Short mmCIF file of C-alpha atoms and ligand atoms in Angstrom, two decimals:
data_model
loop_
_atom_site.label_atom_id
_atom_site.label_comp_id
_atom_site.label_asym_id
_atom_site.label_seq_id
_atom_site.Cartn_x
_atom_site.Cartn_y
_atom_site.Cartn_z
CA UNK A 1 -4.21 1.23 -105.90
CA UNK A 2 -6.27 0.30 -108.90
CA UNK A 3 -6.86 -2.86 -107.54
CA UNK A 4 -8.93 -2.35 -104.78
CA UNK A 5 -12.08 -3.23 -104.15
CA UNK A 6 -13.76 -0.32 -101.38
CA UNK A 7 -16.47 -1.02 -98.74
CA UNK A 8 -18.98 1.39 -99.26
CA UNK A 9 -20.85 3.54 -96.11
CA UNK A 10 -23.69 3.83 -98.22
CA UNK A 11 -27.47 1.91 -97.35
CA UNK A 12 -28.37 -0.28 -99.00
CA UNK A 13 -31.52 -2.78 -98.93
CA UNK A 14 -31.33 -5.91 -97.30
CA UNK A 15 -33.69 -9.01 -98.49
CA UNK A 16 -37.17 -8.63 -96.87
CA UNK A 17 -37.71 -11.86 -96.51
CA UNK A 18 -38.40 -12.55 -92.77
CA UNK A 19 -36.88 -16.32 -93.02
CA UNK A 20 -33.53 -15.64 -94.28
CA UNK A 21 -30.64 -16.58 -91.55
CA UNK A 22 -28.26 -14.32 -89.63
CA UNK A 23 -25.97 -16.12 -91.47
CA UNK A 24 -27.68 -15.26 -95.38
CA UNK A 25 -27.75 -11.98 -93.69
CA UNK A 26 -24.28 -11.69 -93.09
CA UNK A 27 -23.08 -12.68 -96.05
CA UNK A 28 -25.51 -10.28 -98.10
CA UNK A 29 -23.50 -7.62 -96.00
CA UNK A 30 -20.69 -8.94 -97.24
CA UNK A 31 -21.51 -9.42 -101.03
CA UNK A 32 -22.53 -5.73 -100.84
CA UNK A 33 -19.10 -4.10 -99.33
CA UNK A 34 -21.03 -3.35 -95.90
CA UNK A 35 -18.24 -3.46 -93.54
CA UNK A 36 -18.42 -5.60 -90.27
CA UNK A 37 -18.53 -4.02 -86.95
CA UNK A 38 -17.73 -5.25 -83.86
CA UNK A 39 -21.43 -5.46 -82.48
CA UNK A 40 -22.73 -6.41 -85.74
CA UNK A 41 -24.10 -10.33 -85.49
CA UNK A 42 -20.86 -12.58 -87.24
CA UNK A 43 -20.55 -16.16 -87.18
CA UNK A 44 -18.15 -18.00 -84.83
CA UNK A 45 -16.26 -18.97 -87.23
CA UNK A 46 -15.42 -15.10 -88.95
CA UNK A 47 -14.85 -14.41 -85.42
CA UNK A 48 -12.06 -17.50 -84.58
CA UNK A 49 -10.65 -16.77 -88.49
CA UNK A 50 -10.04 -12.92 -87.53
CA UNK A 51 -8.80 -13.83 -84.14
CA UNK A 52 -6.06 -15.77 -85.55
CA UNK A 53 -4.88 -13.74 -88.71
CA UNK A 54 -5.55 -10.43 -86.64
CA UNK A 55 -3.06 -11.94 -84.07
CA UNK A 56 -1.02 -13.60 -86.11
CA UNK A 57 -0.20 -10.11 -87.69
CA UNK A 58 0.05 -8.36 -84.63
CA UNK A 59 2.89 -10.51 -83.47
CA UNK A 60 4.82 -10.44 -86.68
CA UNK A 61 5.24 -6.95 -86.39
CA UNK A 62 6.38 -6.96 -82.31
CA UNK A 63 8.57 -10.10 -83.39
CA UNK A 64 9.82 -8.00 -86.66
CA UNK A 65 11.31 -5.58 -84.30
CA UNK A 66 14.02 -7.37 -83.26
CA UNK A 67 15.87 -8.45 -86.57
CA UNK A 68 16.43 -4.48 -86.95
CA UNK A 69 16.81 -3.45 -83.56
CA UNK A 70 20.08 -6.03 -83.62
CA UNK A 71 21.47 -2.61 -86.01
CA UNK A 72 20.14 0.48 -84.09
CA UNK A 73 23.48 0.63 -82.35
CA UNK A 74 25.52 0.08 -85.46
CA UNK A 75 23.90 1.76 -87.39
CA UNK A 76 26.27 4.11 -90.01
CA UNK A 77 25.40 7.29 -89.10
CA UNK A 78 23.19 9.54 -87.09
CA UNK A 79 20.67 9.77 -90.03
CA UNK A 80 20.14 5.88 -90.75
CA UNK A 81 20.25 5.67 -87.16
CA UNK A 82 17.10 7.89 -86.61
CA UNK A 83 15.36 6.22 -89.72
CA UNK A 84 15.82 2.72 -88.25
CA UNK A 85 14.84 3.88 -84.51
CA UNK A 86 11.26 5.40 -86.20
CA UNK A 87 10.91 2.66 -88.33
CA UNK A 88 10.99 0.05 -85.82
CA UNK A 89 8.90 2.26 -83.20
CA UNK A 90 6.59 1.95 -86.48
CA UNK A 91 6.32 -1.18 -86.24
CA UNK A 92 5.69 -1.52 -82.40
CA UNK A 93 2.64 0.69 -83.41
CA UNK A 94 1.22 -1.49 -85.63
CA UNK A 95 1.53 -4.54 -83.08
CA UNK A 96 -0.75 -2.54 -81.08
CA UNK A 97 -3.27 -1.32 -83.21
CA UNK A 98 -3.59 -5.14 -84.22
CA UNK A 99 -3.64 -6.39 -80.82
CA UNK A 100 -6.49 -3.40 -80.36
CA UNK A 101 -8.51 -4.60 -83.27
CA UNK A 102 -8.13 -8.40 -82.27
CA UNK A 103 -9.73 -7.47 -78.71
CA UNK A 104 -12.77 -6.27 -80.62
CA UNK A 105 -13.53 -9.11 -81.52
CA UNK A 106 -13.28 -10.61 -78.04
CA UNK A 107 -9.91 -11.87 -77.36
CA UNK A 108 -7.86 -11.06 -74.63
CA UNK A 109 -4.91 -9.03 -74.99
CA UNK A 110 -2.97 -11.44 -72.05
CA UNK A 111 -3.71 -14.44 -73.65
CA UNK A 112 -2.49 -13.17 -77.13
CA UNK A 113 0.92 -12.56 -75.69
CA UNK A 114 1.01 -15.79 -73.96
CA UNK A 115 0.57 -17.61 -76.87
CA UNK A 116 3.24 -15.73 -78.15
CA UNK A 117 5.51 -16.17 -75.48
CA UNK A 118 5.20 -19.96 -75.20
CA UNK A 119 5.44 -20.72 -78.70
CA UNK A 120 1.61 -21.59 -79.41
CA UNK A 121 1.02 -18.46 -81.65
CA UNK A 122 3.19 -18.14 -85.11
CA UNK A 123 4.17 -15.16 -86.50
CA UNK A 124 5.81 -14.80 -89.74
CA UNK A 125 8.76 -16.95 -90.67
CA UNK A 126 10.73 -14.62 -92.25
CA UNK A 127 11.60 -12.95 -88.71
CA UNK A 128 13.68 -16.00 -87.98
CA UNK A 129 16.51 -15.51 -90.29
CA UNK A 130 19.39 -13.38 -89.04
CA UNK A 131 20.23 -10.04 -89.94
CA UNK A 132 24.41 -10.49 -90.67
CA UNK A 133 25.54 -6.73 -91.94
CA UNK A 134 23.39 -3.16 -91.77
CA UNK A 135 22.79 -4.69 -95.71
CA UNK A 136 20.43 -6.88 -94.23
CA UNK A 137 18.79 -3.62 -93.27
CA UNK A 138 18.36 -2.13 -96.68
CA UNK A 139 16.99 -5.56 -98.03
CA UNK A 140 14.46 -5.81 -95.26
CA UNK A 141 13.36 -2.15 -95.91
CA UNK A 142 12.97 -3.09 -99.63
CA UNK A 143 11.96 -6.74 -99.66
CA UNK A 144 10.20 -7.50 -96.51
CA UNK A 145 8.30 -4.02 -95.94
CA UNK A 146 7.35 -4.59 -99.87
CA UNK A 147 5.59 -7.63 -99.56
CA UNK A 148 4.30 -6.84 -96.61
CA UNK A 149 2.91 -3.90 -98.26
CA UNK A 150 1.61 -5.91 -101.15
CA UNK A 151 0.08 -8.22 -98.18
CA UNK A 152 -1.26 -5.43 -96.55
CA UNK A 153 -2.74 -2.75 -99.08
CA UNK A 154 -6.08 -5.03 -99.87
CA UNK A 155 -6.42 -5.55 -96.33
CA UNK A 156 -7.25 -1.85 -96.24
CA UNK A 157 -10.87 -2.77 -98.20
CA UNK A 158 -11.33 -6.07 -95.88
CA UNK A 159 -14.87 -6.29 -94.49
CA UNK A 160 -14.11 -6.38 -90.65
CA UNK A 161 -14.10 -2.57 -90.01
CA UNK A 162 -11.69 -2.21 -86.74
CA UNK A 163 -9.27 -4.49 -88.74
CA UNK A 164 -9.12 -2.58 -92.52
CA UNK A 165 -9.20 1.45 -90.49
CA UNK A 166 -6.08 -0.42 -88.93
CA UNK A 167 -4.34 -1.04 -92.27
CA UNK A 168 -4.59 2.05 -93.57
CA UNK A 169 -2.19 3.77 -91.12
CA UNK A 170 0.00 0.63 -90.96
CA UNK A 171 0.25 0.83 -95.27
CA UNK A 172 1.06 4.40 -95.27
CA UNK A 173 4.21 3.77 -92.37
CA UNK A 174 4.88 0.79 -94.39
CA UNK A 175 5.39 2.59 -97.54
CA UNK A 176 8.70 5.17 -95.50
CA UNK A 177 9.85 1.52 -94.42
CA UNK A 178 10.38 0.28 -97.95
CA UNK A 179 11.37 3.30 -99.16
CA UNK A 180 14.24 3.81 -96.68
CA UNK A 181 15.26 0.15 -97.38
CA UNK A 182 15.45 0.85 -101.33
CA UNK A 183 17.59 4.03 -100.35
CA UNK A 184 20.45 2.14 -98.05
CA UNK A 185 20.28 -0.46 -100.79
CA UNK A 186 20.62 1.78 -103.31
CA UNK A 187 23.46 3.93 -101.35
CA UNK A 188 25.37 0.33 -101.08
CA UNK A 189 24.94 -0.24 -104.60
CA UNK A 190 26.25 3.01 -105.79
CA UNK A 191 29.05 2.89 -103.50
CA UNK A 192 32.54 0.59 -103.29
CA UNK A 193 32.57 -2.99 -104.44
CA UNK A 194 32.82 -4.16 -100.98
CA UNK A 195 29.50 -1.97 -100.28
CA UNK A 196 27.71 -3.74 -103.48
CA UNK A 197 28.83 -7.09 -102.64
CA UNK A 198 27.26 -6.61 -99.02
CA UNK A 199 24.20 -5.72 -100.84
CA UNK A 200 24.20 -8.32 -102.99
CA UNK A 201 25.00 -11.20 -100.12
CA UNK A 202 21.61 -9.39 -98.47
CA UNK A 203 19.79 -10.09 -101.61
CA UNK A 204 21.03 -13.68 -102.31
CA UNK A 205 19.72 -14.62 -98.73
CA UNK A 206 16.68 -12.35 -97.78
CA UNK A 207 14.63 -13.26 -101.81
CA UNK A 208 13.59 -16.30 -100.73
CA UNK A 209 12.30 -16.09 -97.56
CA UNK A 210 10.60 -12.99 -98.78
CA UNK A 211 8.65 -15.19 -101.36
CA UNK A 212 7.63 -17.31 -98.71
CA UNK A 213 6.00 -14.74 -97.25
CA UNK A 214 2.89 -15.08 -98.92
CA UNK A 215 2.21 -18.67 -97.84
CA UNK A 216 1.71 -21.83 -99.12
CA UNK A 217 1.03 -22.23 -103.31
CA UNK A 218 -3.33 -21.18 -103.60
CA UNK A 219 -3.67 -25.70 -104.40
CA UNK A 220 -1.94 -26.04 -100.57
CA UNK A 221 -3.59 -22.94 -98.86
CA UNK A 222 -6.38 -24.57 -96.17
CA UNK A 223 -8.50 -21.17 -95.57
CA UNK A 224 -8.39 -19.38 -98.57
CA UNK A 225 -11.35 -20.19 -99.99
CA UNK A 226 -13.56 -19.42 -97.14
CA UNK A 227 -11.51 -16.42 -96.00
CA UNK A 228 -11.77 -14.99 -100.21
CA UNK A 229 -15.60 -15.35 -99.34
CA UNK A 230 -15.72 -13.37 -95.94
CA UNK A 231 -13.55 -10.69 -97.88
CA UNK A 232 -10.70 -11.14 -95.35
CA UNK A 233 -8.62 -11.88 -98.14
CA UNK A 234 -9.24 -10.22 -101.32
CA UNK A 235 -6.29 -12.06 -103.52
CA UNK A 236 -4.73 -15.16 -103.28
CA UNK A 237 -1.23 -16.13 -102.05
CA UNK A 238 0.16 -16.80 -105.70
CA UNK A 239 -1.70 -13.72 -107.01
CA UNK A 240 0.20 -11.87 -104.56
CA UNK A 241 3.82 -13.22 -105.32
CA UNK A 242 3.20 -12.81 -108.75
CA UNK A 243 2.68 -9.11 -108.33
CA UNK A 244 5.71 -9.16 -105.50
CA UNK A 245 8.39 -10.78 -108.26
CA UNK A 246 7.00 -8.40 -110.88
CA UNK A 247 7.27 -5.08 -108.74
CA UNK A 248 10.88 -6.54 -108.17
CA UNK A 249 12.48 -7.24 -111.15
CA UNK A 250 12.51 -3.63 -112.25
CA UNK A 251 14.08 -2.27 -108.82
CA UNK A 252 16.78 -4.75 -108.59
CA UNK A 253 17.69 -3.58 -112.11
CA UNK A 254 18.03 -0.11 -111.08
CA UNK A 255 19.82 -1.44 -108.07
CA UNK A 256 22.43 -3.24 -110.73
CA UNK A 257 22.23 -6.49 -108.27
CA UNK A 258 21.10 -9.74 -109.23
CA UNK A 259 17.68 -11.42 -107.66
CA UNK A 260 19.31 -15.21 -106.88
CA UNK A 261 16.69 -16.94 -109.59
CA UNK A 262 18.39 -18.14 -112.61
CA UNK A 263 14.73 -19.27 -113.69
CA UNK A 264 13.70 -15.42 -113.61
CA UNK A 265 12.51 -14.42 -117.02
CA UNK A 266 9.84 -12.09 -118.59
CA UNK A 267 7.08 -14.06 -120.09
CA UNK A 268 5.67 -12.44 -123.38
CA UNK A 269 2.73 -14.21 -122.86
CA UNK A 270 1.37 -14.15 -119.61
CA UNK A 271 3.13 -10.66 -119.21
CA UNK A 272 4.53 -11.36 -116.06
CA UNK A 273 7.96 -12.54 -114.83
CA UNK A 274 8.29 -16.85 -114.79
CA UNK A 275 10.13 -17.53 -111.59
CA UNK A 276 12.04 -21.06 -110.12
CA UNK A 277 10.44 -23.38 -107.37
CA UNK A 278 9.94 -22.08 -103.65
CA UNK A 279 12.06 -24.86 -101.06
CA UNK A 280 8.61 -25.34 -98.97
CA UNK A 281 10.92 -27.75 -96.90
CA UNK A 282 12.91 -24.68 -95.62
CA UNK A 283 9.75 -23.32 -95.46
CA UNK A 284 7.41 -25.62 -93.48
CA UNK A 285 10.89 -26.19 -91.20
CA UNK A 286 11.08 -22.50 -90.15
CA UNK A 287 7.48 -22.47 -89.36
CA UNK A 288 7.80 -25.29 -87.14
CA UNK A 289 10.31 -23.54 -84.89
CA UNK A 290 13.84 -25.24 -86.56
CA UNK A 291 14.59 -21.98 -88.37
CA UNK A 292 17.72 -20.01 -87.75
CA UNK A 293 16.66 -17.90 -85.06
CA UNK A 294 13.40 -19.14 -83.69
CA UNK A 295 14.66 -20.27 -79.93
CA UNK A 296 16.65 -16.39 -80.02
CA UNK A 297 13.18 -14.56 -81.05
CA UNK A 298 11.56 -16.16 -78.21
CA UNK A 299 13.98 -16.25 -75.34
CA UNK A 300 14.28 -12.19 -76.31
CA UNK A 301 10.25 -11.38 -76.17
CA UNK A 302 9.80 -13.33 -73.02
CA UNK A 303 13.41 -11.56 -71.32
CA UNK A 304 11.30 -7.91 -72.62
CA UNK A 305 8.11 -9.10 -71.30
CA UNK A 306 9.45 -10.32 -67.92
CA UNK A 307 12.17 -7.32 -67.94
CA UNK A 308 8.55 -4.84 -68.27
CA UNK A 309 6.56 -6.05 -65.88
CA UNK A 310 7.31 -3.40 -63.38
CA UNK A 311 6.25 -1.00 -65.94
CA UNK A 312 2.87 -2.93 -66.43
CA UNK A 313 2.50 -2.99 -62.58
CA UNK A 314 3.26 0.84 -62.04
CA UNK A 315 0.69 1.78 -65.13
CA UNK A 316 -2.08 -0.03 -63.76
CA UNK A 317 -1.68 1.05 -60.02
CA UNK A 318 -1.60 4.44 -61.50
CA UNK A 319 -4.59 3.88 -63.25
CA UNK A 320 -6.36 2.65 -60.28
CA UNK A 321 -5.50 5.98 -58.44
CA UNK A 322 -6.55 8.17 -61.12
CA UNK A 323 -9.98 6.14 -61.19
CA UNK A 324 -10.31 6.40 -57.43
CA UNK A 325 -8.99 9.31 -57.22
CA UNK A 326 -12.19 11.04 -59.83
CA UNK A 327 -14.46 8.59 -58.03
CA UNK A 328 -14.00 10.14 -55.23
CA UNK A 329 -13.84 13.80 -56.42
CA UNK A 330 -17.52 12.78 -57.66
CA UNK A 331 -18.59 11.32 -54.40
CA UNK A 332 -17.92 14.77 -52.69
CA UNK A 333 -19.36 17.05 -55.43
FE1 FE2 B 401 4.67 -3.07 -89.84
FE1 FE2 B 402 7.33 -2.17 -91.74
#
């Protein structure tokens, strides 16, 4: 995307002076689009920022799963039954290459999940609404896959290394996901009235939430600022949203539904779409755990996680044999 800024593998010369800091050092890295490694020197706080967002991410997408997988079984035929299945196996993927990159940087894998599991860790919001008729399905696809895409796609050019490789696969999977979204929304739209009006319900209650997906207005966003300079984040929440409402205007057209924004208007002179005011009640409410479905999400990861243990167990004491097993095979050669 033209946007994008791109790290560069190339040398380049750092300041000779012997005095400057690890810390002017870093940053000069930085300012030059020399990705971060994980045994490059970083400050604690890079480190504790990554940590976070890194893990923050990775649970979205295990949390994200379960929305959809509510449909697998219902799903109307074999084919949107096959696209689903992939797409959420997609999306158990990413969780672990985001867990993987998040353990570069230190943290441990167990204490990730914990956090998830007792409610420390957040995840994103919008995987507390429900997910009422397969329509829901279609506007996830479209809506929540596309801003996560717009989310995601600078990530790809952030400066921690492990974490931007990471976002390149997860961009390219989430590009099927929004496609096959648009597609069941667009089937629903072309077929009866019944099917439209489904789509249209999905519509009037997934917009919203999808806004909110970028975060808090840039004036009410705590880390921004520091995170723009680490080149963690490369554009800010409302630069984001802007392109998100803009991107879909045009597709709900084509869809022949109608976004639920009486506000939403095409502005000659800005050249982008004006749009109404974001309830950051609802919002700050959901992230707080009193959204529709937070108390569900959780009680289901931790029934998974306890439900898997034996498979945990029976990995590792395979493991263990293999190990000894070579250790041994070595010993006698
Ligand atoms: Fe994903
Ligand atoms: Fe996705």
């Amino acid at each position: 995307m033209a946007f994008l800024f791109k790290f560069v593998q190339t040398p380049f010369v750092m300041s000779d002076s012997k005095n400057i800091s690890l810390e002017d050092r870093f940053q000069e890295k930085i300012d030059n689009n020399i990705q971060i490694e994980p045994k490059d020197w970083m400050p604690e706080a890079y480190r504790k920022t990554l940590i976070r967002q890194i893990s923050q991410h990775a649970h979205s997408e295990i949390v994200g799963m379960l929305p959809e997988g509510n449909w697998i079984s219902r799903a109307p035929s074999l084919r949107r039954k096959v696209g689903l299945m992939a797409k959420v196996q997609d999306e158990a993927g990413h969780g672990l290459y985001l867990y993987g990159a998040a353990e570069t940087l230190g943290a441990a894998r167990a204490t990730m999940i914990d956090d998830l599991h007792s409610g420390k860790a957040k995840y994103s919001s919008i995987f507390n609404y429900p997910t009422l008729t397969w329509a829901d399905i279609g506007a996830i696809g479209w809506l929540v896959d596309g801003a996560a895409i717009m989310n995601q796609v600078p990530l790809c050019s952030c400066s921690y290394g492990p974490y931007a490789r990471a976002m390149v696969r997860v961009c390219k999977e989430e590009s099927f996901h929004q496609r096959q979204g648009f597609e069941i929304m667009m089937s629903l739209c072309n077929g009866t009235p019944e099917q439209k009006a489904l789509a249209q319900d999905a519509l009037n209650r997934w917009w919203w939430p999808s806004l909110m997906m970028f975060g808090p207005n840039d004036s009410e966003s705590k880390h921004s600022a520091q995170s723009m300079k680490w080149k963690i984040k490369r554009f800010s929440n409302d630069e984001l949203r802007q392109r998100f409402v803009d991107m879909s205007v045009p597709q709900a057209k084509i869809l022949g539904i109608t976004i639920p924004d009486p506000e939403i208007k095409w502005n000659e002179a800005t050249k982008q779409h004006d749009f109404g005011a974001i309830d950051w009640e609802e919002f700050w409410n959901v992230v707080k755990g009193n959204g529709p479905c937070n108390k569900q999400r959780l009680k289901t990861r931790n029934k998974a996680h306890d439900e898997g243990r034996w498979v945990r167990e029976a990995a590792t004491a395979y493991a263990e044999k293999r190990h000894q097993r070579k250790q041994n095979q070595a010993k006698s050669a």
